[in-house]
Short mmCIF file of C-alpha atoms in Angstrom, two decimals:
data_model
loop_
_atom_site.label_atom_id
_atom_site.label_comp_id
_atom_site.label_asym_id
_atom_site.label_seq_id
_atom_site.Cartn_x
_atom_site.Cartn_y
_atom_site.Cartn_z
CA MET C 75 3.40 -10.87 11.45
CA ASN C 76 5.22 -13.78 10.24
CA GLN C 77 7.35 -12.35 7.74
CA PRO C 78 9.55 -13.90 5.03
CA GLU C 79 13.54 -12.87 4.22
CA HIS C 80 13.78 -10.12 1.42
CA GLU C 81 15.92 -12.61 -0.54
CA GLN C 82 13.17 -15.08 -0.40
CA ILE C 83 10.60 -12.53 -1.72
CA ASP C 84 12.95 -11.44 -4.49
CA HIS C 85 13.37 -14.82 -5.56
CA TRP C 86 9.78 -15.40 -5.64
CA LEU C 87 9.15 -12.37 -7.58
CA VAL C 88 11.64 -13.39 -10.18
CA THR C 89 10.72 -16.59 -10.50
CA ALA C 90 7.06 -15.63 -11.19
CA ASN C 91 7.51 -13.11 -13.56
CA GLU C 92 9.97 -15.46 -15.64
CA ARG C 93 7.36 -18.43 -15.60
CA ILE C 94 4.50 -16.18 -16.53
CA HIS C 95 7.19 -14.65 -19.32
CA ARG C 96 8.18 -18.07 -20.36
CA THR C 97 4.72 -19.59 -20.76
CA TRP C 98 3.36 -17.59 -23.44
CA GLU C 99 7.04 -17.42 -24.90
CA LEU C 100 6.62 -20.93 -25.34
CA ASN C 101 3.21 -20.68 -26.41
CA ASP C 102 4.44 -18.25 -29.18
CA GLU C 103 7.17 -20.73 -30.38
CA GLY C 104 4.11 -23.27 -30.51
CA PHE C 105 5.49 -25.82 -28.06
CA TYR C 106 1.93 -26.52 -26.66
CA GLU C 107 0.53 -27.21 -30.03
CA LYS C 108 3.47 -29.31 -31.18
CA GLU C 109 3.30 -31.35 -27.58
CA GLU C 110 -0.23 -31.61 -27.61
CA ILE C 111 -0.49 -29.40 -24.37
CA SER C 112 -4.15 -28.11 -23.94
CA MET C 113 -4.43 -24.55 -23.80
CA GLN C 114 -6.79 -25.02 -20.95
CA SER C 115 -3.94 -26.37 -18.71
CA VAL C 116 -1.79 -23.53 -20.03
CA TYR C 117 -4.25 -20.99 -18.67
CA THR C 118 -4.99 -22.73 -15.29
CA GLY C 119 -1.25 -23.25 -15.10
CA VAL C 120 0.01 -19.63 -15.59
CA ALA C 121 -3.27 -18.69 -13.17
CA PHE C 122 -1.06 -19.67 -9.98
CA TRP C 123 1.95 -18.13 -11.16
CA HIS C 124 -0.03 -14.61 -11.34
CA ALA C 125 -1.29 -15.76 -7.96
CA ALA C 126 2.11 -16.61 -6.44
CA LEU C 127 3.54 -12.90 -7.99
CA ALA C 128 0.29 -11.17 -6.37
CA ARG C 129 1.19 -12.60 -2.87
CA ALA C 130 5.01 -12.10 -3.48
CA LYS C 131 4.16 -8.65 -4.16
CA PHE C 132 2.05 -8.03 -1.26
CA LEU C 133 4.86 -9.36 1.06
CA ASN C 134 7.32 -7.23 -0.68
CA GLY C 135 4.88 -4.31 0.70
CA ASP C 136 3.89 -3.28 -3.06
CA PRO C 137 0.62 -1.26 -3.62
CA ILE C 138 -2.33 -3.23 -3.00
CA ASP C 139 -3.68 -2.08 -6.41
CA GLU C 140 -0.99 -3.96 -7.93
CA VAL C 141 -1.23 -6.97 -5.79
CA ARG C 142 -4.89 -6.95 -6.67
CA THR C 143 -4.21 -6.74 -10.61
CA GLN C 144 -2.53 -9.83 -10.42
CA PHE C 145 -5.08 -12.05 -8.58
CA THR C 146 -7.18 -10.37 -11.22
CA ASN C 147 -5.28 -12.01 -13.87
CA ALA C 148 -5.23 -15.41 -12.07
CA ALA C 149 -8.66 -15.06 -11.89
CA ARG C 150 -9.32 -14.21 -15.49
CA CYS C 151 -6.84 -17.27 -16.91
CA ILE C 152 -9.21 -19.55 -14.73
CA LEU C 153 -12.27 -17.96 -16.24
CA LYS C 154 -10.56 -18.57 -19.91
CA SER C 155 -10.44 -22.30 -19.47
CA PHE C 156 -13.96 -22.19 -18.64
CA THR C 157 -15.19 -19.74 -21.55
CA MET C 158 -12.88 -22.19 -23.87
CA ALA C 159 -15.10 -24.92 -22.49
CA TYR C 160 -18.65 -23.90 -22.56
CA ASP C 161 -18.78 -20.15 -24.23
CA GLU C 162 -19.52 -20.78 -27.86
CA SER C 163 -18.52 -16.92 -28.50
CA ASP C 164 -15.00 -17.61 -27.37
CA PRO C 165 -12.81 -17.48 -30.34
CA ASP C 166 -11.06 -20.71 -28.44
CA TYR C 167 -14.01 -22.26 -27.88
CA GLN C 168 -13.17 -26.24 -27.61
CA GLY C 169 -16.76 -27.97 -27.08
CA GLU C 170 -16.29 -31.57 -27.31
CA LYS C 171 -12.64 -31.52 -27.43
CA ALA C 172 -12.60 -29.53 -23.99
CA ASP C 173 -10.00 -30.37 -21.13
CA TRP C 174 -12.76 -31.16 -18.86
CA VAL C 175 -9.89 -31.70 -15.86
CA GLU C 176 -9.02 -27.82 -16.37
CA VAL C 177 -12.98 -26.92 -15.35
CA GLY C 178 -13.43 -29.33 -12.33
CA GLU C 179 -14.27 -28.26 -8.91
CA THR C 180 -10.94 -27.21 -7.11
CA ILE C 181 -9.87 -25.27 -10.31
CA ALA C 182 -13.22 -23.34 -9.69
CA ILE C 183 -12.93 -22.51 -6.57
CA ASP C 184 -9.39 -21.34 -6.78
CA GLY C 185 -10.63 -19.08 -9.34
CA PHE C 186 -13.72 -18.04 -7.12
CA ASN C 187 -10.61 -17.45 -4.42
CA PHE C 188 -8.72 -15.47 -6.79
CA ALA C 189 -11.56 -13.15 -8.00
CA LEU C 190 -12.31 -12.43 -4.08
CA MET C 191 -8.65 -11.76 -3.14
CA ALA C 192 -8.89 -8.95 -6.41
CA ALA C 193 -11.76 -7.80 -4.54
CA ASP C 194 -13.50 -8.22 -7.86
CA PHE C 195 -16.95 -9.32 -7.29
CA GLY C 196 -18.12 -8.90 -10.48
CA LEU C 197 -15.40 -11.19 -12.23
CA ALA C 198 -16.10 -13.69 -9.32
CA LYS C 199 -20.10 -13.63 -10.24
CA GLU C 200 -18.79 -13.98 -14.08
CA LEU C 201 -17.20 -17.26 -13.15
CA ALA C 202 -19.80 -18.47 -11.16
CA SER C 203 -22.03 -18.32 -14.05
CA TRP C 204 -19.87 -20.52 -16.08
CA TYR C 205 -18.76 -22.90 -13.44
CA ARG C 206 -20.87 -26.41 -13.50
CA ASP C 207 -20.31 -30.20 -13.09
CA ARG C 208 -18.16 -31.82 -15.87
CA PRO C 209 -20.04 -32.64 -18.82
CA ASP C 210 -18.32 -35.97 -19.00
CA GLY C 211 -20.09 -37.05 -15.64
CA ARG C 212 -16.94 -37.04 -13.38
CA LYS C 213 -17.20 -35.51 -10.17
CA MET C 214 -14.90 -35.05 -7.19
CA ASP C 215 -15.96 -36.17 -3.57
CA PRO C 216 -19.21 -34.62 -2.54
CA GLU C 217 -17.73 -32.21 0.16
CA VAL C 218 -15.88 -30.69 -2.64
CA ASN C 219 -18.55 -30.50 -5.04
CA HIS C 220 -20.93 -29.42 -2.57
CA TYR C 221 -18.71 -26.32 -1.77
CA ALA C 222 -17.84 -25.31 -5.25
CA HIS C 223 -21.57 -25.19 -6.08
CA ASP C 224 -22.33 -23.54 -2.54
CA LEU C 225 -19.77 -21.06 -3.33
CA LYS C 226 -21.20 -20.44 -7.11
CA TYR C 227 -24.70 -20.22 -5.58
CA VAL C 228 -23.53 -17.49 -2.98
CA LEU C 229 -21.46 -15.16 -5.88
CA ARG C 230 -24.45 -15.49 -7.98
CA ASP C 231 -26.88 -13.97 -5.22
CA GLU C 232 -28.79 -17.15 -5.20
CA ARG C 233 -28.85 -16.27 -1.35
CA MET C 234 -31.77 -18.69 -0.39
CA LYS C 235 -30.83 -21.52 -2.62
CA ALA C 236 -27.07 -21.31 -0.93
CA TRP C 237 -28.68 -21.01 2.64
CA ASN C 238 -30.60 -24.16 2.07
CA ARG C 239 -27.94 -26.39 0.64
CA LEU C 240 -25.12 -24.92 3.22
CA LYS C 241 -27.63 -25.71 6.05
CA THR C 242 -27.79 -29.48 4.76
CA GLN C 243 -24.09 -29.50 4.61
CA PHE C 244 -23.58 -27.90 7.67
CA GLU C 245 -25.81 -30.31 9.91
CA ALA C 246 -24.51 -33.31 8.19
CA TYR C 247 -21.08 -32.24 9.28
CA MET C 248 -22.27 -31.60 12.97
CA ALA C 249 -23.92 -35.16 12.94
CA LYS C 250 -20.51 -36.55 11.84
CA PRO C 251 -17.62 -34.43 12.76
CA PRO C 252 -14.57 -34.83 10.72
CA LYS C 253 -11.82 -36.74 13.11
CA ARG C 254 -8.95 -36.41 11.00
CA ASN C 255 -6.99 -33.67 9.40
CA ASP C 256 -7.96 -34.68 5.80
CA PHE C 257 -9.57 -33.05 2.87
CA ARG C 258 -13.18 -33.52 4.80
CA LYS C 259 -12.52 -31.14 7.66
CA ASN C 260 -10.94 -28.41 5.29
CA TYR C 261 -14.51 -28.45 3.54
CA TYR C 262 -16.14 -28.53 6.95
CA THR C 263 -14.19 -25.12 8.07
CA LEU C 264 -15.10 -23.58 4.51
CA THR C 265 -18.86 -24.72 4.87
CA THR C 266 -19.01 -23.07 8.37
CA ALA C 267 -17.49 -19.84 7.47
CA LEU C 268 -19.76 -19.57 4.02
CA PHE C 269 -22.87 -20.83 5.99
CA GLY C 270 -22.25 -18.00 8.57
CA ILE C 271 -21.88 -15.34 5.52
CA VAL C 272 -25.52 -16.70 3.92
CA ASP C 273 -26.83 -16.64 7.34
CA SER C 274 -25.62 -13.23 8.64
CA ASN C 275 -24.35 -15.35 11.46
CA GLU C 276 -20.91 -13.33 12.26
CA GLU C 277 -20.05 -15.71 15.27
CA ARG C 278 -20.25 -18.78 12.78
CA PHE C 279 -18.81 -17.07 10.26
CA ASN C 280 -15.57 -16.16 12.20
CA GLN C 281 -15.38 -19.34 13.62
CA GLY C 282 -15.07 -21.04 10.43
CA LEU C 283 -12.32 -18.82 9.46
CA LEU C 284 -10.56 -19.39 12.60
CA MET C 285 -11.08 -23.35 12.01
CA GLN C 286 -9.86 -22.87 8.43
CA LEU C 287 -6.53 -20.81 9.41
CA GLU C 288 -5.80 -23.42 12.12
CA PHE C 289 -6.19 -26.25 9.74
CA TYR C 290 -4.38 -24.50 6.91
CA GLN C 291 -1.31 -24.29 9.37
CA GLY C 292 -0.80 -28.07 8.49
CA TYR C 293 -0.07 -26.89 4.95
CA ALA C 294 1.60 -23.96 5.60
CA GLN C 295 4.41 -25.85 7.34
CA GLY C 296 4.27 -28.58 5.19
CA GLU C 297 3.65 -28.73 1.42
CA ALA C 298 3.47 -24.88 1.23
CA LYS C 299 6.69 -24.26 3.31
CA ASN C 300 9.10 -21.58 1.61
CA THR C 301 6.39 -20.87 -0.91
CA THR C 302 3.99 -17.75 -0.93
CA GLU C 303 1.50 -19.96 0.26
CA GLU C 304 3.18 -20.25 3.50
CA PHE C 305 2.36 -16.85 4.67
CA ILE C 306 -1.28 -16.11 2.94
CA CYS C 307 -4.37 -18.54 3.12
CA ASP C 308 -6.20 -17.64 -0.03
CA HIS C 309 -9.23 -19.73 1.05
CA ALA C 310 -9.35 -17.44 4.33
CA VAL C 311 -8.73 -13.84 2.49
CA ALA C 312 -11.55 -15.12 -0.13
CA LEU C 313 -14.14 -15.94 2.48
CA ALA C 314 -13.12 -12.85 4.49
CA ASN C 315 -13.82 -10.44 1.77
CA LEU C 316 -16.92 -12.05 1.07
CA GLY C 317 -18.22 -11.73 4.60
CA ILE C 318 -17.24 -7.82 4.78
CA TYR C 319 -18.80 -7.45 1.48
CA TYR C 320 -22.04 -8.93 2.84
CA GLY C 321 -21.73 -6.51 6.16
CA LEU C 322 -19.99 -8.93 8.47
CA ASN C 323 -17.01 -7.96 10.80
CA VAL C 324 -14.03 -9.80 10.69
CA THR C 325 -12.87 -10.50 14.30
CA VAL C 326 -10.25 -13.43 13.74
CA GLU C 327 -6.59 -12.51 13.96
CA PHE C 328 -4.03 -14.56 12.67
CA ASP C 329 -0.79 -14.39 10.39
CA THR C 330 -1.91 -15.92 7.28
CA LEU C 331 -5.17 -13.50 7.37
CA PRO C 332 -3.44 -10.47 6.71
CA LYS C 333 -5.52 -7.61 7.30
CA GLY C 334 -3.82 -5.65 4.21
CA LEU C 335 -5.66 -7.90 1.84
CA LEU C 336 -8.90 -7.49 3.25
CA ILE C 337 -11.30 -4.80 1.80
CA GLN C 338 -12.50 -1.86 3.79
CA LYS C 339 -16.31 -1.63 4.79
#
């Protein structure tokens, strides 16, 4: 396995812990309210530091329970943004004043991933129950929007609905396969793996995982270089755990899909 230097891991651990601590310190000081920064964005922002801390702890060889606790914290912060937008019983409910950017497709997908990486399928299902298209009518590209909803239906155990949607999506990709290494190809790989899960097709599931891991290398060696994401592909770990949960075997071996993050059957 490709491993970062211990000095690098120590730096990530210190930085993530400091950023999490400073986030709530600034909140206590009233900074976000004074600067009119939405608390939803604060929660989603700190979620990514909890995820970075989780990856760093895993790379440091910390106990898996501690690693998963941080992924759970990350997913719960994402969930908080959604309940602030939609749950009238949440003490911080925002209603029409909600920051809709913070309940968009990619925020939801990240939250689903964090919960699955935490092996907390109940939390993933709870988040899925709150995800919906933004009330302001804005949507991301169809590929992104479709995948967010497909994953939502799988997590909510609406398997037949997910299967029908994914079959349609998969056939559309097959009819016009993405040629460039862009977002469309990314969601083609994820759709392939997810369709394999709901179709109980282990070969397609692993094919999708491999496609995603190969696609991810561009990000790992580019924008994510020298970060915890260089060494761990969240999408692949999350889908691998979901596949295992549904009884499939992960046969793909890849540096950015560490076996230590996968659940045991």
